[in-house]
Amino acid sequence: MASNRCVVYLEPGKVEVETIEYPRLELAVQHRKCDHGVIVRTIATNICGSDQHMVRGRTTAPKGQTLGHEITGEVIEAGRDVEFIKVGDIVSVPFNIACGRCQMCKSGNTGVCLNVNPARPGAAYGYVDMGGWVGGQANYVMVPYADWNLLKFPDKDQAMEKIRDLTMLSDIFPTGYHGAFTAGVRTGSTVYVAGAGPVGLACAASSQLLGAAVVIVGDMNPERLAQARSFGCETIDLRNKADLPDMLTQIVGEPVVDAAIDCVGFEARGHGQGASEAPATVLNDVMSITRVAGRVGIPGLYVTGDPGGIDENAKTGQLSVKMGLGWAKSLTFTTGQTPVMRYHRQLMMAILHDKIQIAKAVNATIISLDDAPKGYVDFDKGAAKKFVINPNGLIK
């Protein structure tokens, strides 16, 4: 049996690659066989900003937490109840684990499946409080409910040619798209994206795909802002203490936009050089600049347990949000895990037919499994890259 190595969280700021058990067709949390599952040999698995929150010590993740929820791979073993996915298929694995049978799954809300996490609705691979599922920054991973969860790529050769783009389908491309779509981005929209990390860049590219007239990205990282400009976005450097509405006016002629998206989450900082952490900053910003009766997308992560929170309220996810402002402006908010399956097939087709170059937009950068710890360090320093781990050397 092949060995299985995986990226594991040890303590704040430290991850290592360790040998873990080779996956079995078994539901470890429920202690029963998983005849509806498959074993996937990982082709590409990505470092996500959500992983980085854990590695910074900003969640309740325990020592030994396996990492990785962005997985693309080849099926090498299938359970007896798997009918439509075959050994040899190359597939995208949605980061949401979903049963396909519960009320939420049947209504398309696969991010809050009721049957895959004993603690709460919703589950994910390799993430704290998300059901205890083993992470996918590894050589091999088990995927349950395979016929329901997996997105099969129609042509293996074409999939490998476009693997840098297709690997984004497991999370950040649908997540960015979900943020833009639920914020109401349509043909001719003016859009503000808070955050130029990989999800923010994916959201900006998605806004362009949806037909936005202008996409403005705000951040305090010059390298990431340059990456946003590389595919046609306007940018705002938030190290400048000027008011955000004034900076928007210089670009679109008015202090508001049609749609705004928070791609930062709970580790947000205030404006200005050297600004301190202020976790409600982005939420209040996007409310202030969204047109009345507009929509706000919030794919940025917010947690209920943050040991590193700036105060006792922040440690439990209680933030000083200007809800009265949102109410007065009749704004609509969409939060929570992105239901990847709602979008991934359409986005796959956009990739395969050259309607978008998402890997270029997020600056996909291939690294080995052994280089994953360094990738985490570089990402934490603000590298304008989306690190794609190549654990089995299958990406050319």
GROMACS .gro file of N, CA and C in nm, residues 58-209:
model
  456
   58ARG      N    1  -0.562   3.148   1.485
   58ARG     CA    2  -0.680   3.232   1.500
   58ARG      C    3  -0.810   3.152   1.499
   59THR      N    4  -0.799   3.021   1.517
   59THR     CA    5  -0.916   2.936   1.536
   59THR      C    6  -0.886   2.842   1.653
   60THR      N    7  -0.979   2.755   1.682
   60THR     CA    8  -0.960   2.658   1.790
   60THR      C    9  -0.903   2.526   1.738
   61ALA      N   10  -0.836   2.529   1.623
   61ALA     CA   11  -0.778   2.407   1.566
   61ALA      C   12  -0.678   2.345   1.662
   62PRO      N   13  -0.687   2.213   1.685
   62PRO     CA   14  -0.595   2.146   1.776
   62PRO      C   15  -0.464   2.109   1.707
   63LYS      N   16  -0.362   2.084   1.786
   63LYS     CA   17  -0.237   2.031   1.732
   63LYS      C   18  -0.268   1.899   1.662
   64GLY      N   19  -0.209   1.881   1.545
   64GLY     CA   20  -0.231   1.759   1.469
   64GLY      C   21  -0.344   1.769   1.368
   65GLN      N   22  -0.409   1.886   1.359
   65GLN     CA   23  -0.515   1.906   1.261
   65GLN      C   24  -0.458   1.890   1.120
   66THR      N   25  -0.511   1.794   1.044
   66THR     CA   26  -0.471   1.782   0.904
   66THR      C   27  -0.531   1.897   0.826
   67LEU      N   28  -0.463   1.937   0.718
   67LEU     CA   29  -0.504   2.056   0.644
   67LEU      C   30  -0.538   2.022   0.499
   68GLY      N   31  -0.617   2.109   0.440
   68GLY     CA   32  -0.641   2.101   0.296
   68GLY      C   33  -0.782   2.066   0.259
   69HIS      N   34  -0.854   2.161   0.197
   69HIS     CA   35  -0.991   2.137   0.152
   69HIS      C   36  -1.010   2.170   0.004
   70GLU      N   37  -0.904   2.209  -0.065
   70GLU     CA   38  -0.913   2.238  -0.209
   70GLU      C   39  -0.843   2.125  -0.283
   71ILE      N   40  -0.920   2.033  -0.340
   71ILE     CA   41  -0.866   1.905  -0.387
   71ILE      C   42  -0.914   1.878  -0.530
   72THR      N   43  -0.819   1.840  -0.615
   72THR     CA   44  -0.848   1.791  -0.750
   72THR      C   45  -0.764   1.665  -0.769
   73GLY      N   46  -0.824   1.559  -0.823
   73GLY     CA   47  -0.746   1.437  -0.833
   73GLY      C   48  -0.806   1.332  -0.924
   74GLU      N   49  -0.742   1.216  -0.922
   74GLU     CA   50  -0.783   1.102  -1.004
   74GLU      C   51  -0.839   0.993  -0.913
   75VAL      N   52  -0.953   0.940  -0.948
   75VAL     CA   53  -1.015   0.833  -0.872
   75VAL      C   54  -0.936   0.704  -0.894
   76ILE      N   55  -0.892   0.641  -0.785
   76ILE     CA   56  -0.814   0.517  -0.798
   76ILE      C   57  -0.883   0.397  -0.732
   77GLU      N   58  -0.991   0.424  -0.656
   77GLU     CA   59  -1.068   0.316  -0.595
   77GLU      C   60  -1.209   0.367  -0.571
   78ALA      N   61  -1.308   0.283  -0.598
   78ALA     CA   62  -1.447   0.324  -0.580
   78ALA      C   63  -1.523   0.220  -0.499
   79GLY      N   64  -1.608   0.265  -0.407
   79GLY     CA   65  -1.691   0.176  -0.328
   79GLY      C   66  -1.796   0.108  -0.414
   80ARG      N   67  -1.854   0.001  -0.360
   80ARG     CA   68  -1.947  -0.081  -0.438
   80ARG      C   69  -2.075  -0.008  -0.477
   81ASP      N   70  -2.111   0.098  -0.403
   81ASP     CA   71  -2.235   0.170  -0.432
   81ASP      C   72  -2.214   0.291  -0.524
   82VAL      N   73  -2.093   0.313  -0.569
   82VAL     CA   74  -2.066   0.425  -0.659
   82VAL      C   75  -2.100   0.380  -0.801
   83GLU      N   76  -2.193   0.449  -0.866
   83GLU     CA   77  -2.243   0.407  -0.997
   83GLU      C   78  -2.185   0.486  -1.113
   84PHE      N   79  -2.167   0.615  -1.098
   84PHE     CA   80  -2.142   0.701  -1.214
   84PHE      C   81  -1.999   0.754  -1.221
   85ILE      N   82  -1.930   0.756  -1.111
   85ILE     CA   83  -1.789   0.793  -1.108
   85ILE      C   84  -1.707   0.665  -1.122
   86LYS      N   85  -1.607   0.667  -1.210
   86LYS     CA   86  -1.529   0.547  -1.239
   86LYS      C   87  -1.382   0.566  -1.203
   87VAL      N   88  -1.316   0.455  -1.175
   87VAL     CA   89  -1.171   0.458  -1.156
   87VAL      C   90  -1.106   0.515  -1.281
   88GLY      N   91  -1.015   0.609  -1.263
   88GLY     CA   92  -0.949   0.677  -1.375
   88GLY      C   93  -1.005   0.814  -1.405
   89ASP      N   94  -1.124   0.845  -1.354
   89ASP     CA   95  -1.182   0.978  -1.376
   89ASP      C   96  -1.099   1.084  -1.304
   90ILE      N   97  -1.081   1.199  -1.368
   90ILE     CA   98  -1.021   1.315  -1.303
   90ILE      C   99  -1.135   1.406  -1.258
   91VAL      N  100  -1.131   1.445  -1.131
   91VAL     CA  101  -1.247   1.510  -1.070
   91VAL      C  102  -1.206   1.630  -0.985
   92SER      N  103  -1.300   1.721  -0.972
   92SER     CA  104  -1.289   1.830  -0.876
   92SER      C  105  -1.370   1.792  -0.753
   93VAL      N  106  -1.313   1.815  -0.636
   93VAL     CA  107  -1.377   1.781  -0.509
   93VAL      C  108  -1.424   1.909  -0.442
   94PRO      N  109  -1.554   1.937  -0.437
   94PRO     CA  110  -1.600   2.056  -0.364
   94PRO      C  111  -1.553   2.053  -0.219
   95PHE      N  112  -1.513   2.168  -0.167
   95PHE     CA  113  -1.466   2.168  -0.029
   95PHE      C  114  -1.578   2.137   0.068
   96ASN      N  115  -1.704   2.169   0.031
   96ASN     CA  116  -1.817   2.130   0.115
   96ASN      C  117  -1.838   1.980   0.101
   97ILE      N  118  -1.849   1.910   0.212
   97ILE     CA  119  -1.888   1.770   0.209
   97ILE      C  120  -2.039   1.765   0.229
   98ALA      N  121  -2.108   1.697   0.139
   98ALA     CA  122  -2.253   1.697   0.141
   98ALA      C  123  -2.308   1.558   0.109
   99CYS      N  124  -2.421   1.525   0.171
   99CYS     CA  125  -2.477   1.390   0.157
   99CYS      C  126  -2.566   1.374   0.035
  100GLY      N  127  -2.627   1.484  -0.012
  100GLY     CA  128  -2.718   1.476  -0.126
  100GLY      C  129  -2.856   1.427  -0.091
  101ARG      N  130  -2.882   1.402   0.037
  101ARG     CA  131  -3.008   1.340   0.079
  101ARG      C  132  -3.091   1.427   0.172
  102CYS      N  133  -3.027   1.518   0.243
  102CYS     CA  134  -3.099   1.595   0.346
  102CYS      C  135  -3.174   1.713   0.284
  103GLN      N  136  -3.252   1.781   0.367
  103GLN     CA  137  -3.330   1.896   0.322
  103GLN      C  138  -3.242   2.004   0.262
  104MET      N  139  -3.127   2.032   0.325
  104MET     CA  140  -3.040   2.138   0.277
  104MET      C  141  -2.979   2.101   0.142
  105CYS      N  142  -2.930   1.981   0.128
  105CYS     CA  143  -2.871   1.939   0.001
  105CYS      C  144  -2.974   1.944  -0.112
  106LYS      N  145  -3.094   1.897  -0.083
  106LYS     CA  146  -3.198   1.895  -0.187
  106LYS      C  147  -3.242   2.035  -0.228
  107SER      N  148  -3.219   2.133  -0.141
  107SER     CA  149  -3.252   2.271  -0.177
  107SER      C  150  -3.133   2.348  -0.232
  108GLY      N  151  -3.019   2.277  -0.251
  108GLY     CA  152  -2.901   2.339  -0.309
  108GLY      C  153  -2.809   2.406  -0.210
  109ASN      N  154  -2.837   2.392  -0.081
  109ASN     CA  155  -2.754   2.454   0.023
  109ASN      C  156  -2.652   2.354   0.076
  110THR      N  157  -2.563   2.309  -0.012
  110THR     CA  158  -2.470   2.202   0.024
  110THR      C  159  -2.363   2.246   0.124
  111GLY      N  160  -2.349   2.375   0.147
  111GLY     CA  161  -2.254   2.423   0.246
  111GLY      C  162  -2.300   2.399   0.388
  112VAL      N  163  -2.427   2.365   0.407
  112VAL     CA  164  -2.480   2.340   0.541
  112VAL      C  165  -2.555   2.207   0.543
  113CYS      N  166  -2.495   2.105   0.483
  113CYS     CA  167  -2.551   1.969   0.487
  113CYS      C  168  -2.575   1.928   0.632
  114LEU      N  169  -2.684   1.858   0.655
  114LEU     CA  170  -2.724   1.823   0.791
  114LEU      C  171  -2.669   1.689   0.840
  115ASN      N  172  -2.605   1.613   0.752
  115ASN     CA  173  -2.571   1.475   0.787
  115ASN      C  174  -2.422   1.443   0.792
  116VAL      N  175  -2.335   1.540   0.774
  116VAL     CA  176  -2.193   1.508   0.761
  116VAL      C  177  -2.106   1.564   0.873
  117ASN      N  178  -2.170   1.626   0.970
  117ASN     CA  179  -2.096   1.683   1.083
  117ASN      C  180  -2.183   1.673   1.207
  118PRO      N  181  -2.144   1.593   1.304
  118PRO     CA  182  -2.227   1.578   1.424
  118PRO      C  183  -2.243   1.706   1.505
  119ALA      N  184  -2.150   1.799   1.490
  119ALA     CA  185  -2.149   1.918   1.576
  119ALA      C  186  -2.237   2.031   1.526
  120ARG      N  187  -2.248   2.045   1.394
  120ARG     CA  188  -2.321   2.159   1.338
  120ARG      C  189  -2.349   2.131   1.191
  121PRO      N  190  -2.436   2.208   1.126
  121PRO     CA  191  -2.454   2.190   0.981
  121PRO      C  192  -2.328   2.230   0.906
  122GLY      N  193  -2.293   2.153   0.805
  122GLY     CA  194  -2.180   2.186   0.719
  122GLY      C  195  -2.053   2.115   0.758
  123ALA      N  196  -1.978   2.071   0.657
  123ALA     CA  197  -1.851   2.003   0.682
  123ALA      C  198  -1.754   2.036   0.571
  124ALA      N  199  -1.625   2.014   0.600
  124ALA     CA  200  -1.519   2.037   0.501
  124ALA      C  201  -1.402   1.948   0.537
  125TYR      N  202  -1.319   1.921   0.438
  125TYR     CA  203  -1.198   1.842   0.460
  125TYR      C  204  -1.094   1.925   0.536
  126GLY      N  205  -1.031   1.864   0.634
  126GLY     CA  206  -0.916   1.924   0.698
  126GLY      C  207  -0.940   2.059   0.760
  127TYR      N  208  -1.055   2.076   0.828
  127TYR     CA  209  -1.082   2.206   0.887
  127TYR      C  210  -1.144   2.190   1.025
  128VAL      N  211  -1.106   2.280   1.115
  128VAL     CA  212  -1.151   2.275   1.253
  128VAL      C  213  -1.304   2.286   1.261
  129ASP      N  214  -1.362   2.204   1.345
  129ASP     CA  215  -1.507   2.203   1.372
  129ASP      C  216  -1.591   2.165   1.251
  130MET      N  217  -1.530   2.113   1.148
  130MET     CA  218  -1.602   2.079   1.027
  130MET      C  219  -1.618   1.928   1.008
  131GLY      N  220  -1.634   1.858   1.117
  131GLY     CA  221  -1.673   1.719   1.109
  131GLY      C  222  -1.563   1.616   1.126
  132GLY      N  223  -1.439   1.659   1.142
  132GLY     CA  224  -1.331   1.565   1.163
  132GLY      C  225  -1.281   1.494   1.039
  133TRP      N  226  -1.311   1.545   0.922
  133TRP     CA  227  -1.269   1.483   0.796
  133TRP      C  228  -1.120   1.510   0.770
  134VAL      N  229  -1.050   1.410   0.721
  134VAL     CA  230  -0.906   1.422   0.697
  134VAL      C  231  -0.879   1.519   0.583
  135GLY      N  232  -0.774   1.600   0.598
  135GLY     CA  233  -0.740   1.701   0.500
  135GLY      C  234  -0.685   1.645   0.371
  136GLY      N  235  -0.690   1.727   0.268
  136GLY     CA  236  -0.651   1.685   0.134
  136GLY      C  237  -0.520   1.741   0.083
  137GLN      N  238  -0.442   1.811   0.168
  137GLN     CA  239  -0.307   1.849   0.126
  137GLN      C  240  -0.219   1.727   0.151
  138ALA      N  241  -0.247   1.624   0.071
  138ALA     CA  242  -0.193   1.491   0.094
  138ALA      C  243  -0.182   1.418  -0.038
  139ASN      N  244  -0.119   1.302  -0.034
  139ASN     CA  245  -0.109   1.219  -0.155
  139ASN      C  246  -0.244   1.161  -0.193
  140TYR      N  247  -0.321   1.122  -0.092
  140TYR     CA  248  -0.448   1.053  -0.116
  140TYR      C  249  -0.552   1.102  -0.016
  141VAL      N  250  -0.680   1.097  -0.057
  141VAL     CA  251  -0.787   1.139   0.031
  141VAL      C  252  -0.913   1.059  -0.002
  142MET      N  253  -0.996   1.035   0.099
  142MET     CA  254  -1.124   0.967   0.078
  142MET      C  255  -1.235   1.070   0.063
  143VAL      N  256  -1.319   1.050  -0.038
  143VAL     CA  257  -1.431   1.140  -0.065
  143VAL      C  258  -1.561   1.060  -0.053
  144PRO      N  259  -1.650   1.096   0.039
  144PRO     CA  260  -1.777   1.024   0.053
  144PRO      C  261  -1.882   1.073  -0.046
  145TYR      N  262  -1.990   0.996  -0.058
  145TYR     CA  263  -2.103   1.035  -0.144
  145TYR      C  264  -2.052   1.081  -0.280
  146ALA      N  265  -1.968   0.996  -0.340
  146ALA     CA  266  -1.891   1.038  -0.457
  146ALA      C  267  -1.978   1.076  -0.576
  147ASP      N  268  -2.084   0.999  -0.603
  147ASP     CA  269  -2.169   1.032  -0.718
  147ASP      C  270  -2.231   1.170  -0.704
  148TRP      N  271  -2.258   1.210  -0.582
  148TRP     CA  272  -2.320   1.339  -0.557
  148TRP      C  273  -2.216   1.451  -0.557
  149ASN      N  274  -2.104   1.431  -0.489
  149ASN     CA  275  -2.010   1.539  -0.464
  149ASN      C  276  -1.919   1.571  -0.582
  150LEU      N  277  -1.872   1.473  -0.653
  150LEU     CA  278  -1.761   1.494  -0.746
  150LEU      C  279  -1.806   1.551  -0.880
  151LEU      N  280  -1.725   1.641  -0.932
  151LEU     CA  281  -1.743   1.695  -1.066
  151LEU      C  282  -1.639   1.631  -1.157
  152LYS      N  283  -1.685   1.549  -1.251
  152LYS     CA  284  -1.595   1.480  -1.343
  152LYS      C  285  -1.561   1.571  -1.460
  153PHE      N  286  -1.433   1.579  -1.495
  153PHE     CA  287  -1.392   1.653  -1.612
  153PHE      C  288  -1.412   1.566  -1.735
  154PRO      N  289  -1.467   1.621  -1.843
  154PRO     CA  290  -1.506   1.539  -1.957
  154PRO      C  291  -1.392   1.475  -2.034
  155ASP      N  292  -1.275   1.536  -2.035
  155ASP     CA  293  -1.162   1.483  -2.112
  155ASP      C  294  -1.036   1.492  -2.027
  156LYS      N  295  -0.970   1.380  -2.005
  156LYS     CA  296  -0.856   1.374  -1.914
  156LYS      C  297  -0.737   1.456  -1.965
  157ASP      N  298  -0.707   1.446  -2.095
  157ASP     CA  299  -0.594   1.521  -2.150
  157ASP      C  300  -0.618   1.671  -2.139
  158GLN      N  301  -0.739   1.713  -2.174
  158GLN     CA  302  -0.773   1.855  -2.164
  158GLN      C  303  -0.767   1.902  -2.019
  159ALA      N  304  -0.814   1.816  -1.927
  159ALA     CA  305  -0.811   1.852  -1.786
  159ALA      C  306  -0.668   1.875  -1.737
  160MET      N  307  -0.576   1.789  -1.778
  160MET     CA  308  -0.438   1.807  -1.733
  160MET      C  309  -0.374   1.931  -1.796
  161GLU      N  310  -0.414   1.966  -1.918
  161GLU     CA  311  -0.362   2.087  -1.981
  161GLU      C  312  -0.408   2.212  -1.905
  162LYS      N  313  -0.529   2.206  -1.848
  162LYS     CA  314  -0.587   2.323  -1.781
  162LYS      C  315  -0.596   2.303  -1.631
  163ILE      N  316  -0.511   2.215  -1.577
  163ILE     CA  317  -0.525   2.178  -1.436
  163ILE      C  318  -0.502   2.297  -1.343
  164ARG      N  319  -0.418   2.394  -1.381
  164ARG     CA  320  -0.396   2.511  -1.295
  164ARG      C  321  -0.524   2.593  -1.278
  165ASP      N  322  -0.604   2.596  -1.383
  165ASP     CA  323  -0.733   2.665  -1.374
  165ASP      C  324  -0.837   2.578  -1.305
  166LEU      N  325  -0.844   2.451  -1.344
  166LEU     CA  326  -0.950   2.364  -1.293
  166LEU      C  327  -0.937   2.337  -1.144
  167THR      N  328  -0.815   2.343  -1.091
  167THR     CA  329  -0.800   2.321  -0.947
  167THR      C  330  -0.867   2.430  -0.864
  168MET      N  331  -0.894   2.545  -0.925
  168MET     CA  332  -0.960   2.653  -0.853
  168MET      C  333  -1.110   2.627  -0.833
  169LEU      N  334  -1.163   2.522  -0.899
  169LEU     CA  335  -1.306   2.493  -0.889
  169LEU      C  336  -1.346   2.434  -0.754
  170SER      N  337  -1.250   2.382  -0.679
  170SER     CA  338  -1.284   2.319  -0.551
  170SER      C  339  -1.326   2.421  -0.447
  171ASP      N  340  -1.284   2.547  -0.463
  171ASP     CA  341  -1.318   2.648  -0.363
  171ASP      C  342  -1.314   2.790  -0.418
  172ILE      N  343  -1.196   2.846  -0.443
  172ILE     CA  344  -1.190   2.993  -0.452
  172ILE      C  345  -1.261   3.051  -0.574
  173PHE      N  346  -1.265   2.978  -0.684
  173PHE     CA  347  -1.338   3.032  -0.799
  173PHE      C  348  -1.488   3.035  -0.771
  174PRO      N  349  -1.551   2.924  -0.729
  174PRO     CA  350  -1.692   2.933  -0.691
  174PRO      C  351  -1.716   3.030  -0.576
  175THR      N  352  -1.623   3.037  -0.481
  175THR     CA  353  -1.642   3.128  -0.368
  175THR      C  354  -1.639   3.274  -0.413
  176GLY      N  355  -1.541   3.309  -0.497
  176GLY     CA  356  -1.538   3.444  -0.550
  176GLY      C  357  -1.659   3.475  -0.636
  177TYR      N  358  -1.699   3.377  -0.717
  177TYR     CA  359  -1.816   3.395  -0.803
  177TYR      C  360  -1.943   3.412  -0.718
  178HIS      N  361  -1.955   3.330  -0.615
  178HIS     CA  362  -2.071   3.338  -0.525
  178HIS      C  363  -2.079   3.476  -0.461
  179GLY      N  364  -1.964   3.528  -0.417
  179GLY     CA  365  -1.964   3.661  -0.359
  179GLY      C  366  -2.014   3.766  -0.456
  180ALA      N  367  -1.966   3.759  -0.580
  180ALA     CA  368  -2.008   3.856  -0.682
  180ALA      C  369  -2.154   3.838  -0.721
  181PHE      N  370  -2.193   3.713  -0.744
  181PHE     CA  371  -2.330   3.685  -0.790
  181PHE      C  372  -2.433   3.725  -0.685
  182THR      N  373  -2.406   3.689  -0.558
  182THR     CA  374  -2.503   3.723  -0.454
  182THR      C  375  -2.503   3.871  -0.420
  183ALA      N  376  -2.396   3.941  -0.458
  183ALA     CA  377  -2.395   4.087  -0.442
  183ALA      C  378  -2.469   4.156  -0.556
  184GLY      N  379  -2.517   4.078  -0.650
  184GLY     CA  380  -2.596   4.135  -0.758
  184GLY      C  381  -2.517   4.186  -0.876
  185VAL      N  382  -2.392   4.140  -0.893
  185VAL     CA  383  -2.312   4.186  -1.006
  185VAL      C  384  -2.375   4.135  -1.136
  186ARG      N  385  -2.399   4.228  -1.226
  186ARG     CA  386  -2.460   4.196  -1.355
  186ARG      C  387  -2.394   4.282  -1.462
  187THR      N  388  -2.441   4.272  -1.584
  187THR     CA  389  -2.387   4.352  -1.694
  187THR      C  390  -2.393   4.500  -1.659
  188GLY      N  391  -2.278   4.568  -1.667
  188GLY     CA  392  -2.273   4.711  -1.644
  188GLY      C  393  -2.257   4.753  -1.499
  189SER      N  394  -2.247   4.659  -1.406
  189SER     CA  395  -2.236   4.695  -1.264
  189SER      C  396  -2.104   4.763  -1.232
  190THR      N  397  -2.109   4.853  -1.133
  190THR     CA  398  -1.986   4.901  -1.069
  190THR      C  399  -1.968   4.820  -0.942
  191VAL      N  400  -1.845   4.771  -0.920
  191VAL     CA  401  -1.822   4.671  -0.815
  191VAL      C  402  -1.701   4.710  -0.732
  192TYR      N  403  -1.713   4.694  -0.600
  192TYR     CA  404  -1.598   4.708  -0.511
  192TYR      C  405  -1.572   4.575  -0.443
  193VAL      N  406  -1.448   4.526  -0.454
  193VAL     CA  407  -1.406   4.403  -0.389
  193VAL      C  408  -1.306   4.439  -0.280
  194ALA      N  409  -1.340   4.409  -0.156
  194ALA     CA  410  -1.249   4.433  -0.044
  194ALA      C  411  -1.158   4.313  -0.028
  195GLY      N  412  -1.029   4.335  -0.050
  195GLY     CA  413  -0.931   4.228  -0.033
  195GLY      C  414  -0.879   4.175  -0.165
  196ALA      N  415  -0.747   4.177  -0.181
  196ALA     CA  416  -0.683   4.130  -0.304
  196ALA      C  417  -0.606   4.001  -0.282
  197GLY      N  418  -0.649   3.923  -0.183
  197GLY     CA  419  -0.598   3.787  -0.170
  197GLY      C  420  -0.657   3.700  -0.279
  198PRO      N  421  -0.627   3.570  -0.279
  198PRO     CA  422  -0.677   3.484  -0.386
  198PRO      C  423  -0.829   3.487  -0.403
  199VAL      N  424  -0.906   3.487  -0.294
  199VAL     CA  425  -1.052   3.491  -0.308
  199VAL      C  426  -1.095   3.625  -0.366
  200GLY      N  427  -1.034   3.734  -0.319
  200GLY     CA  428  -1.068   3.865  -0.374
  200GLY      C  429  -1.037   3.875  -0.522
  201LEU      N  430  -0.922   3.822  -0.562
  201LEU     CA  431  -0.887   3.823  -0.704
  201LEU      C  432  -0.983   3.736  -0.784
  202ALA      N  433  -1.021   3.621  -0.729
  202ALA     CA  434  -1.118   3.534  -0.797
  202ALA      C  435  -1.253   3.603  -0.807
  203CYS      N  436  -1.289   3.678  -0.704
  203CYS     CA  437  -1.414   3.753  -0.706
  203CYS      C  438  -1.410   3.863  -0.813
  204ALA      N  439  -1.296   3.931  -0.821
  204ALA     CA  440  -1.282   4.037  -0.922
  204ALA      C  441  -1.292   3.979  -1.063
  205ALA      N  442  -1.223   3.867  -1.087
  205ALA     CA  443  -1.231   3.803  -1.218
  205ALA      C  444  -1.372   3.754  -1.246
  206SER      N  445  -1.440   3.704  -1.143
  206SER     CA  446  -1.579   3.659  -1.160
  206SER      C  447  -1.671   3.775  -1.193
  207SER      N  448  -1.645   3.890  -1.131
  207SER     CA  449  -1.727   4.008  -1.161
  207SER      C  450  -1.712   4.049  -1.307
  208GLN      N  451  -1.590   4.039  -1.357
  208GLN     CA  452  -1.569   4.066  -1.500
  208GLN      C  453  -1.644   3.965  -1.585
  209LEU      N  454  -1.640   3.836  -1.546
  209LEU     CA  455  -1.711   3.733  -1.619
  209LEU      C  456  -1.862   3.759  -1.621
   0.00000   0.00000   0.00000
